[in-house]
Short mmCIF file of C-alpha atoms and ligand atoms in Angstrom, two decimals:
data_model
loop_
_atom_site.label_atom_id
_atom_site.label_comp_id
_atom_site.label_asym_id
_atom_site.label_seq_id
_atom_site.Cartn_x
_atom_site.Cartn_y
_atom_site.Cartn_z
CA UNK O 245 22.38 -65.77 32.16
CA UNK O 246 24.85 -65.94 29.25
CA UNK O 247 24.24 -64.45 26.22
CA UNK O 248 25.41 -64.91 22.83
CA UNK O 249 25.23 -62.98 19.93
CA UNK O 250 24.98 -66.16 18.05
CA UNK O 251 24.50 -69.33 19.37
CA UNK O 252 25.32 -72.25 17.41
CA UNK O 253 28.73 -70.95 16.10
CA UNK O 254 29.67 -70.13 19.40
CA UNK O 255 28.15 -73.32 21.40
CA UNK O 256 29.27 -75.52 18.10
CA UNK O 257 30.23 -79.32 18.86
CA UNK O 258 33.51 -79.36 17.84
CA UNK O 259 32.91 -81.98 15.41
CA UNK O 260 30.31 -79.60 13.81
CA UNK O 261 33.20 -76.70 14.01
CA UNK O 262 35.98 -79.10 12.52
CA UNK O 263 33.45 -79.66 9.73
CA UNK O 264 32.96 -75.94 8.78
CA UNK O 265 36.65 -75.32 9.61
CA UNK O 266 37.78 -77.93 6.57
CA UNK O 267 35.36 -76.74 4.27
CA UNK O 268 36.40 -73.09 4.32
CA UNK O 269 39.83 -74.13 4.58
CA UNK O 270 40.34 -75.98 1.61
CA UNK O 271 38.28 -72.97 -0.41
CA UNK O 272 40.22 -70.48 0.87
CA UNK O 273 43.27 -72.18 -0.11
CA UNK O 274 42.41 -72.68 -3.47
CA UNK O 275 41.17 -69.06 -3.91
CA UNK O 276 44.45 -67.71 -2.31
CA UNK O 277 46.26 -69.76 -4.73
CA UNK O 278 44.41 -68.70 -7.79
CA UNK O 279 44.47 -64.96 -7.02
CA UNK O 280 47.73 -64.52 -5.33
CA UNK O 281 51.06 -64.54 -6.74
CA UNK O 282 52.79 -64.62 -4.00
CA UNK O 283 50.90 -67.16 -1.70
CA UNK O 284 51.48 -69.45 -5.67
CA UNK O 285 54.91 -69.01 -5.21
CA UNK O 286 55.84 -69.76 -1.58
CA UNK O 287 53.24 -72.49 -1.96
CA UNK O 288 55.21 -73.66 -5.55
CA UNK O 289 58.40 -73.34 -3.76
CA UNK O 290 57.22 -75.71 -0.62
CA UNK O 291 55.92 -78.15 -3.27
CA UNK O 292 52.24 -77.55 -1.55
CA UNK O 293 49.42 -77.66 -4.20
CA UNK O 294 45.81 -76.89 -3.41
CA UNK O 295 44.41 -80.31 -3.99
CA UNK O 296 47.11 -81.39 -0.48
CA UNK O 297 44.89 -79.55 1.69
CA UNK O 298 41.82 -81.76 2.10
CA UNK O 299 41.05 -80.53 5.50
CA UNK O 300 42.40 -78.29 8.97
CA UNK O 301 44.80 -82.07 9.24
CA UNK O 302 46.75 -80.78 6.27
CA UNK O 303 47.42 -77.28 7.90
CA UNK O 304 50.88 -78.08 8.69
CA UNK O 305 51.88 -78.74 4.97
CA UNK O 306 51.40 -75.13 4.49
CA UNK O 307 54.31 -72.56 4.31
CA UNK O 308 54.03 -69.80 7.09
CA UNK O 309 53.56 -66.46 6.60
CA UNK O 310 55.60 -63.63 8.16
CA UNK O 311 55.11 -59.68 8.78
CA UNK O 312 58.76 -59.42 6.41
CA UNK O 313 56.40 -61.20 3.55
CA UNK O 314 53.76 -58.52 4.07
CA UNK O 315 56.65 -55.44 4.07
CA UNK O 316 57.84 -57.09 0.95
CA UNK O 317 54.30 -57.64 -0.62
CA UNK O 318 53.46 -54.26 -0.01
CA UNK O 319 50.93 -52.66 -0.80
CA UNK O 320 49.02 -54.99 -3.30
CA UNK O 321 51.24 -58.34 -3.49
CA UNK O 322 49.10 -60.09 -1.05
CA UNK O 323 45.61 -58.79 -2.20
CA UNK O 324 42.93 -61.46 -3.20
CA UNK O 325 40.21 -60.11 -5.10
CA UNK O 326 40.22 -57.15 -7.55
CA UNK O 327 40.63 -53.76 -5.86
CA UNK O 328 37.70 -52.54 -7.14
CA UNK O 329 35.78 -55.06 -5.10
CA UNK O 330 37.58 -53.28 -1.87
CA UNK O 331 35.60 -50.84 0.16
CA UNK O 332 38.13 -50.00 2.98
CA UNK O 333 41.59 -50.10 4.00
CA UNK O 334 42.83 -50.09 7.20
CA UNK O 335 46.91 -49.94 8.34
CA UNK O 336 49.11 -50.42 11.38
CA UNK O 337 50.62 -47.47 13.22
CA UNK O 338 54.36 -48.31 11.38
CA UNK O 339 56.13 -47.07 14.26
CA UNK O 340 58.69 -49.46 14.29
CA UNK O 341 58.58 -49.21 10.71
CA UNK O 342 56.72 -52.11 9.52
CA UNK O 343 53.24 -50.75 7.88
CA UNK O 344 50.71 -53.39 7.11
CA UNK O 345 47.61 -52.21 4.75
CA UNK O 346 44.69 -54.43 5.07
CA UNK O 347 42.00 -54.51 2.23
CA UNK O 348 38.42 -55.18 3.16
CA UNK O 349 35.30 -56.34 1.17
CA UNK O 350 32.03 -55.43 2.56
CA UNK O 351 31.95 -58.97 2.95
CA UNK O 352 35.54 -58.82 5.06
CA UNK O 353 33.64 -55.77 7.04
CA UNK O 354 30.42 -57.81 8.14
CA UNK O 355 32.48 -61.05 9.45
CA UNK O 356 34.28 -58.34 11.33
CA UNK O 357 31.43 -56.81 12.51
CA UNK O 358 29.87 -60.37 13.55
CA UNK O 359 33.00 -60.48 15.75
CA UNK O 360 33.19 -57.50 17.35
CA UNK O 361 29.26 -58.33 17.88
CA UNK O 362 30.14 -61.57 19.67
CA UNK O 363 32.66 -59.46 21.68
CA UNK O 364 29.91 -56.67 22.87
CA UNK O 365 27.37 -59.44 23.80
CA UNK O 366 29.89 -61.37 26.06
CA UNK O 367 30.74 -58.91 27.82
CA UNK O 368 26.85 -58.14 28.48
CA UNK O 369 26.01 -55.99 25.39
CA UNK O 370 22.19 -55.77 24.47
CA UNK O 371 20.67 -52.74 21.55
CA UNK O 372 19.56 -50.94 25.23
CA UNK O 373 23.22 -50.20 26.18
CA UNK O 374 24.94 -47.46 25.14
CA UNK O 375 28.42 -47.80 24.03
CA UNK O 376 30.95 -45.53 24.14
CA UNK O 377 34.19 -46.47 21.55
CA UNK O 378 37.38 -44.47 22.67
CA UNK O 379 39.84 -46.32 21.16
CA UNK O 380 41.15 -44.41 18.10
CA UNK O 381 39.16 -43.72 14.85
CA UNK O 382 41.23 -44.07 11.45
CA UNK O 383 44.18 -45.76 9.98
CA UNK O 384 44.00 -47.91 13.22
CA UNK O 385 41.19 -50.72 13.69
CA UNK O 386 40.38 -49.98 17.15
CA UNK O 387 37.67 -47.66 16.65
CA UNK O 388 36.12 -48.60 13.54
CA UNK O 389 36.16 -52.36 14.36
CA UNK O 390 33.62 -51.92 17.56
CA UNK O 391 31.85 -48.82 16.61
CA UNK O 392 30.88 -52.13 13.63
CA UNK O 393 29.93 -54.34 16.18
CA UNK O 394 28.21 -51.65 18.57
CA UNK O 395 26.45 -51.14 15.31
CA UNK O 396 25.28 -54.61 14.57
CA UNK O 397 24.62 -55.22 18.01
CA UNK O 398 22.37 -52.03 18.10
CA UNK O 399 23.67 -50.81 20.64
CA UNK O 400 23.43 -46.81 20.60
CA UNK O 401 27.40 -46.26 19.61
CA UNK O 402 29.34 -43.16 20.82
CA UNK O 403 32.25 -42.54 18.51
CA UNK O 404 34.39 -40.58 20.48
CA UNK O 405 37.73 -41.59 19.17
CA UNK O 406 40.37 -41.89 22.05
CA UNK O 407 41.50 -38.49 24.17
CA UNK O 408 39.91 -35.43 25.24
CA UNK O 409 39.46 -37.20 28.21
CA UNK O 410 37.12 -34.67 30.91
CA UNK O 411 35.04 -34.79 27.65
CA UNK O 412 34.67 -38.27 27.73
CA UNK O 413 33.63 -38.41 31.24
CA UNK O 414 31.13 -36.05 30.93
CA UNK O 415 29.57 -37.47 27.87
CA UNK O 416 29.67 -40.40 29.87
CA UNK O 417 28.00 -38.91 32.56
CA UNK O 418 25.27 -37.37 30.43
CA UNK O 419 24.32 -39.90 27.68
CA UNK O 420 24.70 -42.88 30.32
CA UNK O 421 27.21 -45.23 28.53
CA UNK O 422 27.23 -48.44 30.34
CA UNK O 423 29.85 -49.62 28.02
CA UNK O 424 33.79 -48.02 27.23
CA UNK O 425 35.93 -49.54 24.54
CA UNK O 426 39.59 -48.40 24.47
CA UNK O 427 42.76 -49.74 25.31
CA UNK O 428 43.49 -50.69 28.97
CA UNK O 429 45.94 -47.84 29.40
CA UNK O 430 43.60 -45.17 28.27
CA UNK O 431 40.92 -46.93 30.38
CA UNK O 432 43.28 -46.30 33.21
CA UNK O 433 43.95 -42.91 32.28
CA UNK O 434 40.48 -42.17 32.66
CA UNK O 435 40.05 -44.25 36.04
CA UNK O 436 42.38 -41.59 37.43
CA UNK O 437 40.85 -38.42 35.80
CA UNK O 438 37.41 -39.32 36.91
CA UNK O 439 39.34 -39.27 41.01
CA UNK O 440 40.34 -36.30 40.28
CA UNK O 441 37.13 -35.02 39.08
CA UNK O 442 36.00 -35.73 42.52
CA UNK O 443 34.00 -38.37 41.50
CA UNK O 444 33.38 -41.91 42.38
CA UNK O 445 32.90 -44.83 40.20
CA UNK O 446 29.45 -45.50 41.82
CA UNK O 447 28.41 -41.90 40.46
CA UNK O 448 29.28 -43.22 36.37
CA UNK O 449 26.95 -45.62 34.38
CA UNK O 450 28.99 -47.87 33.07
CA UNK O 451 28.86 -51.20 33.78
CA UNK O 452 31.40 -52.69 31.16
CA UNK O 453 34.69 -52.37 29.19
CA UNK O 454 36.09 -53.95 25.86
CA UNK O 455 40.13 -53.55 26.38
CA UNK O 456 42.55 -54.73 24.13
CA UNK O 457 45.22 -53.79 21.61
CA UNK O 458 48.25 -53.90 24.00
CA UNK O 459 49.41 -56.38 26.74
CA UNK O 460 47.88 -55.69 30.18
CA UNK O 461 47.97 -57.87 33.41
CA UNK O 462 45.85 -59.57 35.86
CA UNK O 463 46.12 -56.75 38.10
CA UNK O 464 45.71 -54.05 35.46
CA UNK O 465 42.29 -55.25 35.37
CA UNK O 466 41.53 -55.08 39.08
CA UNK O 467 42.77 -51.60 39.21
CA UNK O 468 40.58 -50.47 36.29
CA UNK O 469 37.54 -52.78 37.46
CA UNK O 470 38.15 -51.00 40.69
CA UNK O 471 38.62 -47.29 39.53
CA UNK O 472 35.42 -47.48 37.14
CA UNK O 473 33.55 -49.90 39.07
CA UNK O 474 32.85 -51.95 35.96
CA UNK O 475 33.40 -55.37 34.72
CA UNK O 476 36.62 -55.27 32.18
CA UNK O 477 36.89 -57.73 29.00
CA UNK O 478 39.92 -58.74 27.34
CA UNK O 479 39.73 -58.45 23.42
CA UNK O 480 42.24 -59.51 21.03
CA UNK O 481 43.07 -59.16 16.92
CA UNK O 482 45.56 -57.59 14.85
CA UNK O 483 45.48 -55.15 11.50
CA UNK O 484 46.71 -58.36 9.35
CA UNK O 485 43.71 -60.37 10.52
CA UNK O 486 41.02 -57.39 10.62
CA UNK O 487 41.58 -55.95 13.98
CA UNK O 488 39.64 -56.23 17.52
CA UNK O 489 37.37 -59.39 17.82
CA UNK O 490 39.45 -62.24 16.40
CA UNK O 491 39.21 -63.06 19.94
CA UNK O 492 37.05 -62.45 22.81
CA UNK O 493 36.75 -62.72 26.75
CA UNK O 494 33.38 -64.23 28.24
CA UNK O 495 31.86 -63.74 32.01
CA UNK O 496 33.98 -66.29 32.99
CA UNK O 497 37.01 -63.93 32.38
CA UNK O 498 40.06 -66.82 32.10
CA UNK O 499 41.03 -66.16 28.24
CA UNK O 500 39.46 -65.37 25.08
CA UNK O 501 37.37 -67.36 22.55
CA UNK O 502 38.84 -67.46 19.35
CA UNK O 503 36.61 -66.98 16.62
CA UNK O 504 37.41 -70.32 15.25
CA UNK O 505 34.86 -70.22 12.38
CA UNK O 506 36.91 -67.23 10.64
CA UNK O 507 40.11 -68.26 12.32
CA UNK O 508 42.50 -71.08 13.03
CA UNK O 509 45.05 -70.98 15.51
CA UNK O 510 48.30 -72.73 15.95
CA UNK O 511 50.99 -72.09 18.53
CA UNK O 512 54.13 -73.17 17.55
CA UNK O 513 58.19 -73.10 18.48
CA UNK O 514 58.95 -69.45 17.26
CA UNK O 515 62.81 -71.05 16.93
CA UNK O 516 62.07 -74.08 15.01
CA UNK O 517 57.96 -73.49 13.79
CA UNK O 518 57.13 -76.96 14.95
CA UNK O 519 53.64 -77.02 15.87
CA UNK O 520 52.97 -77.50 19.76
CA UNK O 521 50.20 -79.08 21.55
CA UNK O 522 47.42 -77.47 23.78
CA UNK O 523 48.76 -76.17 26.74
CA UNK O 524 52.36 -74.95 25.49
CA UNK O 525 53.34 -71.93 25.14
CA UNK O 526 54.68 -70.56 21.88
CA UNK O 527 54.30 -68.39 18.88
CA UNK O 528 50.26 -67.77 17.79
CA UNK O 529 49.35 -68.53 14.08
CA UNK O 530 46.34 -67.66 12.29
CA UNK O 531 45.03 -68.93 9.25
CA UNK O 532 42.00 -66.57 8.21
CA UNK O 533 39.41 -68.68 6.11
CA UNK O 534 36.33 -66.11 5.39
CA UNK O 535 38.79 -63.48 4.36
CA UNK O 536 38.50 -62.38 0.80
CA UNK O 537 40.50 -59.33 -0.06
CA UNK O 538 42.96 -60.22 2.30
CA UNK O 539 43.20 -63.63 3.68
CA UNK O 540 46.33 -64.75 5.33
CA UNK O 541 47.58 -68.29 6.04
CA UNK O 542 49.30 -69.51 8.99
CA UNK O 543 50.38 -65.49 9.53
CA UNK O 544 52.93 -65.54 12.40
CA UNK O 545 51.62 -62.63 14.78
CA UNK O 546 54.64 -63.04 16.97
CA UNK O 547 52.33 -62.84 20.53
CA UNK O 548 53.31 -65.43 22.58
CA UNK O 549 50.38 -67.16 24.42
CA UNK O 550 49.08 -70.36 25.20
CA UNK O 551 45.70 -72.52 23.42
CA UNK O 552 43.14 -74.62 26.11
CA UNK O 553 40.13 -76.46 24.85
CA UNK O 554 39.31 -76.84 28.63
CA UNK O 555 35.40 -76.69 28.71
CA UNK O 556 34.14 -73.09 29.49
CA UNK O 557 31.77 -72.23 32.13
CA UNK O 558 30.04 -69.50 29.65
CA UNK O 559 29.27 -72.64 27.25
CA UNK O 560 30.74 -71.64 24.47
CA UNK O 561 32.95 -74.26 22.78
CA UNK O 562 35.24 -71.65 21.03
CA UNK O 563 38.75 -72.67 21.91
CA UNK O 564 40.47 -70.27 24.15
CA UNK O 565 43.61 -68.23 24.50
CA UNK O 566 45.46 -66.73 27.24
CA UNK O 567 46.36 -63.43 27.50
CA UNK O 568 49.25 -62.67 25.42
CA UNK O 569 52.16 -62.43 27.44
CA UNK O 570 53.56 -59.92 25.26
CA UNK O 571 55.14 -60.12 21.40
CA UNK O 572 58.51 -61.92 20.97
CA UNK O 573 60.11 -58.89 19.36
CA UNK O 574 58.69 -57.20 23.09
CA UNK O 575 60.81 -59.53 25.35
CA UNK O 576 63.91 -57.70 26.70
CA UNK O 577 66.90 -59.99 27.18
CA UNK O 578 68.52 -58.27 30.12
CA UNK O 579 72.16 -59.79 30.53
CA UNK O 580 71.08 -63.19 29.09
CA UNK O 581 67.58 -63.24 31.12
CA UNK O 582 64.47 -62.76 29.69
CA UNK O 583 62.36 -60.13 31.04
CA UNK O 584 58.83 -58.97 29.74
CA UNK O 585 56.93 -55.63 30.28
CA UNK O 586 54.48 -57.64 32.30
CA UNK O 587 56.32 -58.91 34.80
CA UNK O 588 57.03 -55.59 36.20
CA UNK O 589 53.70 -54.17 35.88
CA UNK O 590 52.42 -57.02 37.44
CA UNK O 591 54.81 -56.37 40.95
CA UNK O 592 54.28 -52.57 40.63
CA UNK O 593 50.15 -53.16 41.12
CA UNK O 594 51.14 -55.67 43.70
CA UNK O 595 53.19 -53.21 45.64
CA UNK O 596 50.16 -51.08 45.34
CA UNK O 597 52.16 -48.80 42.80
CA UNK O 598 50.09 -47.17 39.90
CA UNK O 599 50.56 -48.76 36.31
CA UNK O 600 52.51 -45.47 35.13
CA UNK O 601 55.94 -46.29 34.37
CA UNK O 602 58.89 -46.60 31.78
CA UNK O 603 61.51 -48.88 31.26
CA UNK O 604 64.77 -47.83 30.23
CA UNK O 605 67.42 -50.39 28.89
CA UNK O 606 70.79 -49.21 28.12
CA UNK O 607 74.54 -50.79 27.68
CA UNK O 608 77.10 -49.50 30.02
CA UNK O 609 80.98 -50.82 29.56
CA UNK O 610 79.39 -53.61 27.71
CA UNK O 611 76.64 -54.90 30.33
CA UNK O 612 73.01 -54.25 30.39
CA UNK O 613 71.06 -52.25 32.85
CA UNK O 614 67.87 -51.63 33.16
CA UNK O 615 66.24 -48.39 35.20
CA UNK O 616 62.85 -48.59 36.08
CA UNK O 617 60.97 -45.06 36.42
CA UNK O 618 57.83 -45.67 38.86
CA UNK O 619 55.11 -42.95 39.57
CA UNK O 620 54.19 -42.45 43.01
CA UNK O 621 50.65 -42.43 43.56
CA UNK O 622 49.91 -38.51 45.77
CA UNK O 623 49.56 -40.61 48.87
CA UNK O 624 53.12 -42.25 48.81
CA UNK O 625 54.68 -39.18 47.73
CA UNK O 626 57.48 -38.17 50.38
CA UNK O 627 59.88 -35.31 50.28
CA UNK O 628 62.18 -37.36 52.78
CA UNK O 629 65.16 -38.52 51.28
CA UNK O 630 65.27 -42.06 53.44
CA UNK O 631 61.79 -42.19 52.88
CA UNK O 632 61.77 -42.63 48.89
CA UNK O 633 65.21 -44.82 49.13
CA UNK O 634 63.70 -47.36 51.37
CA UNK O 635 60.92 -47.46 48.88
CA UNK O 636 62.82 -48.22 46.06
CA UNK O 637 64.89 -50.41 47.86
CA UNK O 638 61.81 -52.24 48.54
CA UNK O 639 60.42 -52.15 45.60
CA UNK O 640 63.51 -53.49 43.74
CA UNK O 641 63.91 -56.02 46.02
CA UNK O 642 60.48 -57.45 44.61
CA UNK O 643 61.32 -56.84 41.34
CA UNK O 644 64.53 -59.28 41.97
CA UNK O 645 61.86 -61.89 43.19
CA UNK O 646 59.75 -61.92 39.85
CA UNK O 647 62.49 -61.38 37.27
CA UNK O 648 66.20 -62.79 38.65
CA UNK O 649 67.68 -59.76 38.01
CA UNK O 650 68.60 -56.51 40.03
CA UNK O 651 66.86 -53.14 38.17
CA UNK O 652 67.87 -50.10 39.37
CA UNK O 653 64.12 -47.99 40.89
CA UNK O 654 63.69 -44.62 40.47
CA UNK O 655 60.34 -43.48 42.44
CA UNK O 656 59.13 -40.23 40.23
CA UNK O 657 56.69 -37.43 41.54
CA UNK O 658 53.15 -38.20 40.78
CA UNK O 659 51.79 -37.40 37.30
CA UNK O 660 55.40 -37.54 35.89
CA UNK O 661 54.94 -40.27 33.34
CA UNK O 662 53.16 -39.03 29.92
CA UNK O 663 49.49 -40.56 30.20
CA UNK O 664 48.54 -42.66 26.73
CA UNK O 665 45.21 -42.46 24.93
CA UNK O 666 46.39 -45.40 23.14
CA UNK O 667 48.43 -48.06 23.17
CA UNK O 668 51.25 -47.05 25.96
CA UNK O 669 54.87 -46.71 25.43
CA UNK O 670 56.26 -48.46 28.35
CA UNK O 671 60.04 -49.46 26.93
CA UNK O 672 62.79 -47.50 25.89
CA UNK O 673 65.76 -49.27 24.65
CA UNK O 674 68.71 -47.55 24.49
CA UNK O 675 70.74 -50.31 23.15
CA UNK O 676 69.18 -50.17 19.85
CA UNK O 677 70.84 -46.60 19.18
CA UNK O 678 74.41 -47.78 20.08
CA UNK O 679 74.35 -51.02 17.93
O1 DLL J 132 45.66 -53.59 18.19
C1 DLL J 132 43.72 -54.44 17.05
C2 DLL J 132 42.91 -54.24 18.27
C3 DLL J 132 42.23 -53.05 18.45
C4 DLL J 132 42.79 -55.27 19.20
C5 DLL J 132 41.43 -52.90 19.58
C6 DLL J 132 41.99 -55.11 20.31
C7 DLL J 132 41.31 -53.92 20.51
P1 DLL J 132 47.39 -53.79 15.75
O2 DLL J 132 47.54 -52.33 15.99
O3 DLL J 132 47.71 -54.34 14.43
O4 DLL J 132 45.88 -54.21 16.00
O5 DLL J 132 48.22 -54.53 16.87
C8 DLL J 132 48.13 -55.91 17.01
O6 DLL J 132 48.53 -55.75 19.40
O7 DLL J 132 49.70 -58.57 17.59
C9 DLL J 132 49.28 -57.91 19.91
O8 DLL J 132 50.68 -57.86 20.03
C10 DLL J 132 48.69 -56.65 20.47
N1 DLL J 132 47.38 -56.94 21.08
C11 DLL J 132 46.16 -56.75 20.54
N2 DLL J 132 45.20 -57.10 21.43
C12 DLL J 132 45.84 -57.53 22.55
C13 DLL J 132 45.42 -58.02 23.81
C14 DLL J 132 45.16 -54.02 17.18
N3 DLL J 132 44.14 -58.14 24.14
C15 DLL J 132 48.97 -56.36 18.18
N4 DLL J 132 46.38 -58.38 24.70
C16 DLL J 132 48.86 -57.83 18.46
C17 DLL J 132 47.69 -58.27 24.39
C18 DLL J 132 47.23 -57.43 22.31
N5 DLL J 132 48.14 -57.80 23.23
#
């Protein structure tokens, strides 16, 4: 039987949902407006007053928001109440150098919390499981955002951060965790350590996992279903909107409910920002309307993905998302083609290849080329010469199928590729460093 964590938000008519959507919209507006210079000004400068929004209809007359807004707002610009009404901040990793600091109310932390409740109770959560959060504890929402709703849920929480991983599999092992929260790579990671512990998923408790925070395939999730014998639940937010639990995967495991009460989506053109219908695929928006310290409206995450209202066998009317194919600014244009991350992981599980591997894009004499470095599993590991090139012939010839383009396959000796406890580095483009 389904559960929910609660019912009539989730199971809302959508008339009922539209209704609660408006109101908080045009609130949320209004305070943004009062307390936020900059939102006044874009808003001034589109000619967009408060009083225009009279419901979610009128979304569409406001201006978008972009992560360059939030560089150049930084660190206060965008913040909605005073900061002494803030109890927490939490911030992206900046690697590409683009921090983000979030401010959060204790109100801002409980809607979270409410989230990442819904989250643990779809995927089977009850206050008699014990949960087990290894995604990383800090700057990053990861860990703090569903050690809050392991909390709320009562389930008893382990806050092991991510890494350390024989550790984790032993606490595992001895405190019974049925359910593991971390990214799908690191859930991975540990898939593999626990086989090489010489132990079989039948001999682990778990029965669950919460993975999010990067892009990870259809097959990903077979592989780590199959290597900790668990059940494995998609879970999607970012920093700007709170973190993990803007939106969450049910038992019915085709997409995840978006929190529609605290957020609205959009997908739109990335090219031209018209808004698309259901079904297309495009850039995802979110307007937050429960946020207080840091609301943002129609915030352009980049993720491409794709919106369905089609009616959910879990019963919840949330409107769903697909997986994100990956962000915009992830897509590798390989001589004119588009190529995503995905794509190849996707054929590499299909080949019955292990998800370790790293792209590498460079420019030679002015055309692209792409290597792709794939770990051999112990079992396909050969020290005949023919052996490995009819491999990677083989396996580029597949790659050809999916993408339309020829890579270049290198087949590297098993545990090769650096493991990640977080989100996984799977792209290096050399490109960048020559233009
Ligand atoms: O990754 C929040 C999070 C933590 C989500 C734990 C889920 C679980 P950021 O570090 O700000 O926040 O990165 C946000 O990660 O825009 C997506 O590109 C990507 N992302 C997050 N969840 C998924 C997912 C956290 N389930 C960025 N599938 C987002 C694909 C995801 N991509």
């Amino acid at each position: 039987m389904e559960r929910y964590w609660n019912q009539e938000i989730e199971c809302a008519s959508r008339e009922d949902m539209k209704k609660l959507q408006d109101e908080r919209l045009v609130a949320q507006v209004k305070h943004v407006y009062e307390n936020v210079k900059y939102y006044r000004d874009l808003m001034d400068e589109k000619g967009v007053k408060p009083e225009d929004i009279k419901s979610t209809d009128d979304l569409h007359k406001l201006p978008f928001l972009s992560k360059a807004d939030l560089r150049d707002a930084y660190p206060y610009g965008l913040l909605a109440t005073p900061l002494s009404e803030c109890v927490r901040i939490h911030s992206t990793s900046g690697t590409t150098g683009r921090r983000v600091v979030a401010f959060y109310t204790q109100h801002d932390i409980d809607i979270w919390d409410e989230c990442c409740a819904r989250a643990i109770t779809a995927a089977g959560g009850t206050k008699d499981d014990v949960c087990q959060v290894a995604y990383g504890f800090g700057l990053f929402t990861g860990g703090a955002g569903l050690n809050g709703g392991s909390h709320k849920v009562g389930c008893l929480t382990l806050p092991m951060s991510s890494g350390n991983t024989e550790r984790q599999i032993q606490f595992m092992r001895d405190l019974n965790s049925t359910i593991l929260c971390c990214t799908p790579s690191y859930a991975a990671y540990i898939g593999e350590t626990v086989h090489e512990m010489g132990l079989t998923p039948e001999e682990l408790p778990l029965k669950a996992g919460i993975f999010g925070a990067e892009p990870w395939t259809e097959e990903m999730r077979r592989s780590i279903e199959k290597s900790l014998g668990i059940k494995a639940y998609d879970i999607y937010g970012l920093t700007e909107t709170s973190g993990p639990g803007v939106a969450f995967e049910c038992s019915e495991q085709t997409g995840m409910h978006i929190n529609e009460d605290n957020f609205i989506p959009e997908i739109i053109n990335p090219d031209t920002g018209e808004v698309l219908p259901e079904g297309e695929v495009g850039e995802l928006v979110f307007t937050s309307i429960t946020k207080e310290a840091f609301p943002l409206l129609r915030y352009r995450t980049r993720d491409l993905c794709v919106l369905s209202r089609k009616k959910c066998s879990c019963g919840r009317t949330l409107i769903k998302m697909a997986k994100p194919m990956g962000r915009s600014d992830d897509m590798l244009i390989i001589r004119g083609v588009n190529v995503f991350p995905s794509q190849i992981e996707t054929v590499l599980i299909e080949q019955g290849y292990s998800p370790n591997y790293l792209i590498e894009v460079d420019r030679v004499n002015n055309t692209d080329t792409i290597d792709i470095n794939v770990e051999m599993n112990p079992d396909q590991f050969s020290d005949k010469v023919g052996d490995l090139q009819d491999k990677e012939r083989q396996l580029a010839g597949a790659m050809k199928t999916m993408l339309g383009i020829n890579p270049k396959v290198h087949l590297v000796s098993p545990k090769s590729i650096t493991r990640s406890e977080g989100k996984a580095v799977r792209v290096i483009d050399k490109r960048k460093l020559h233009d």
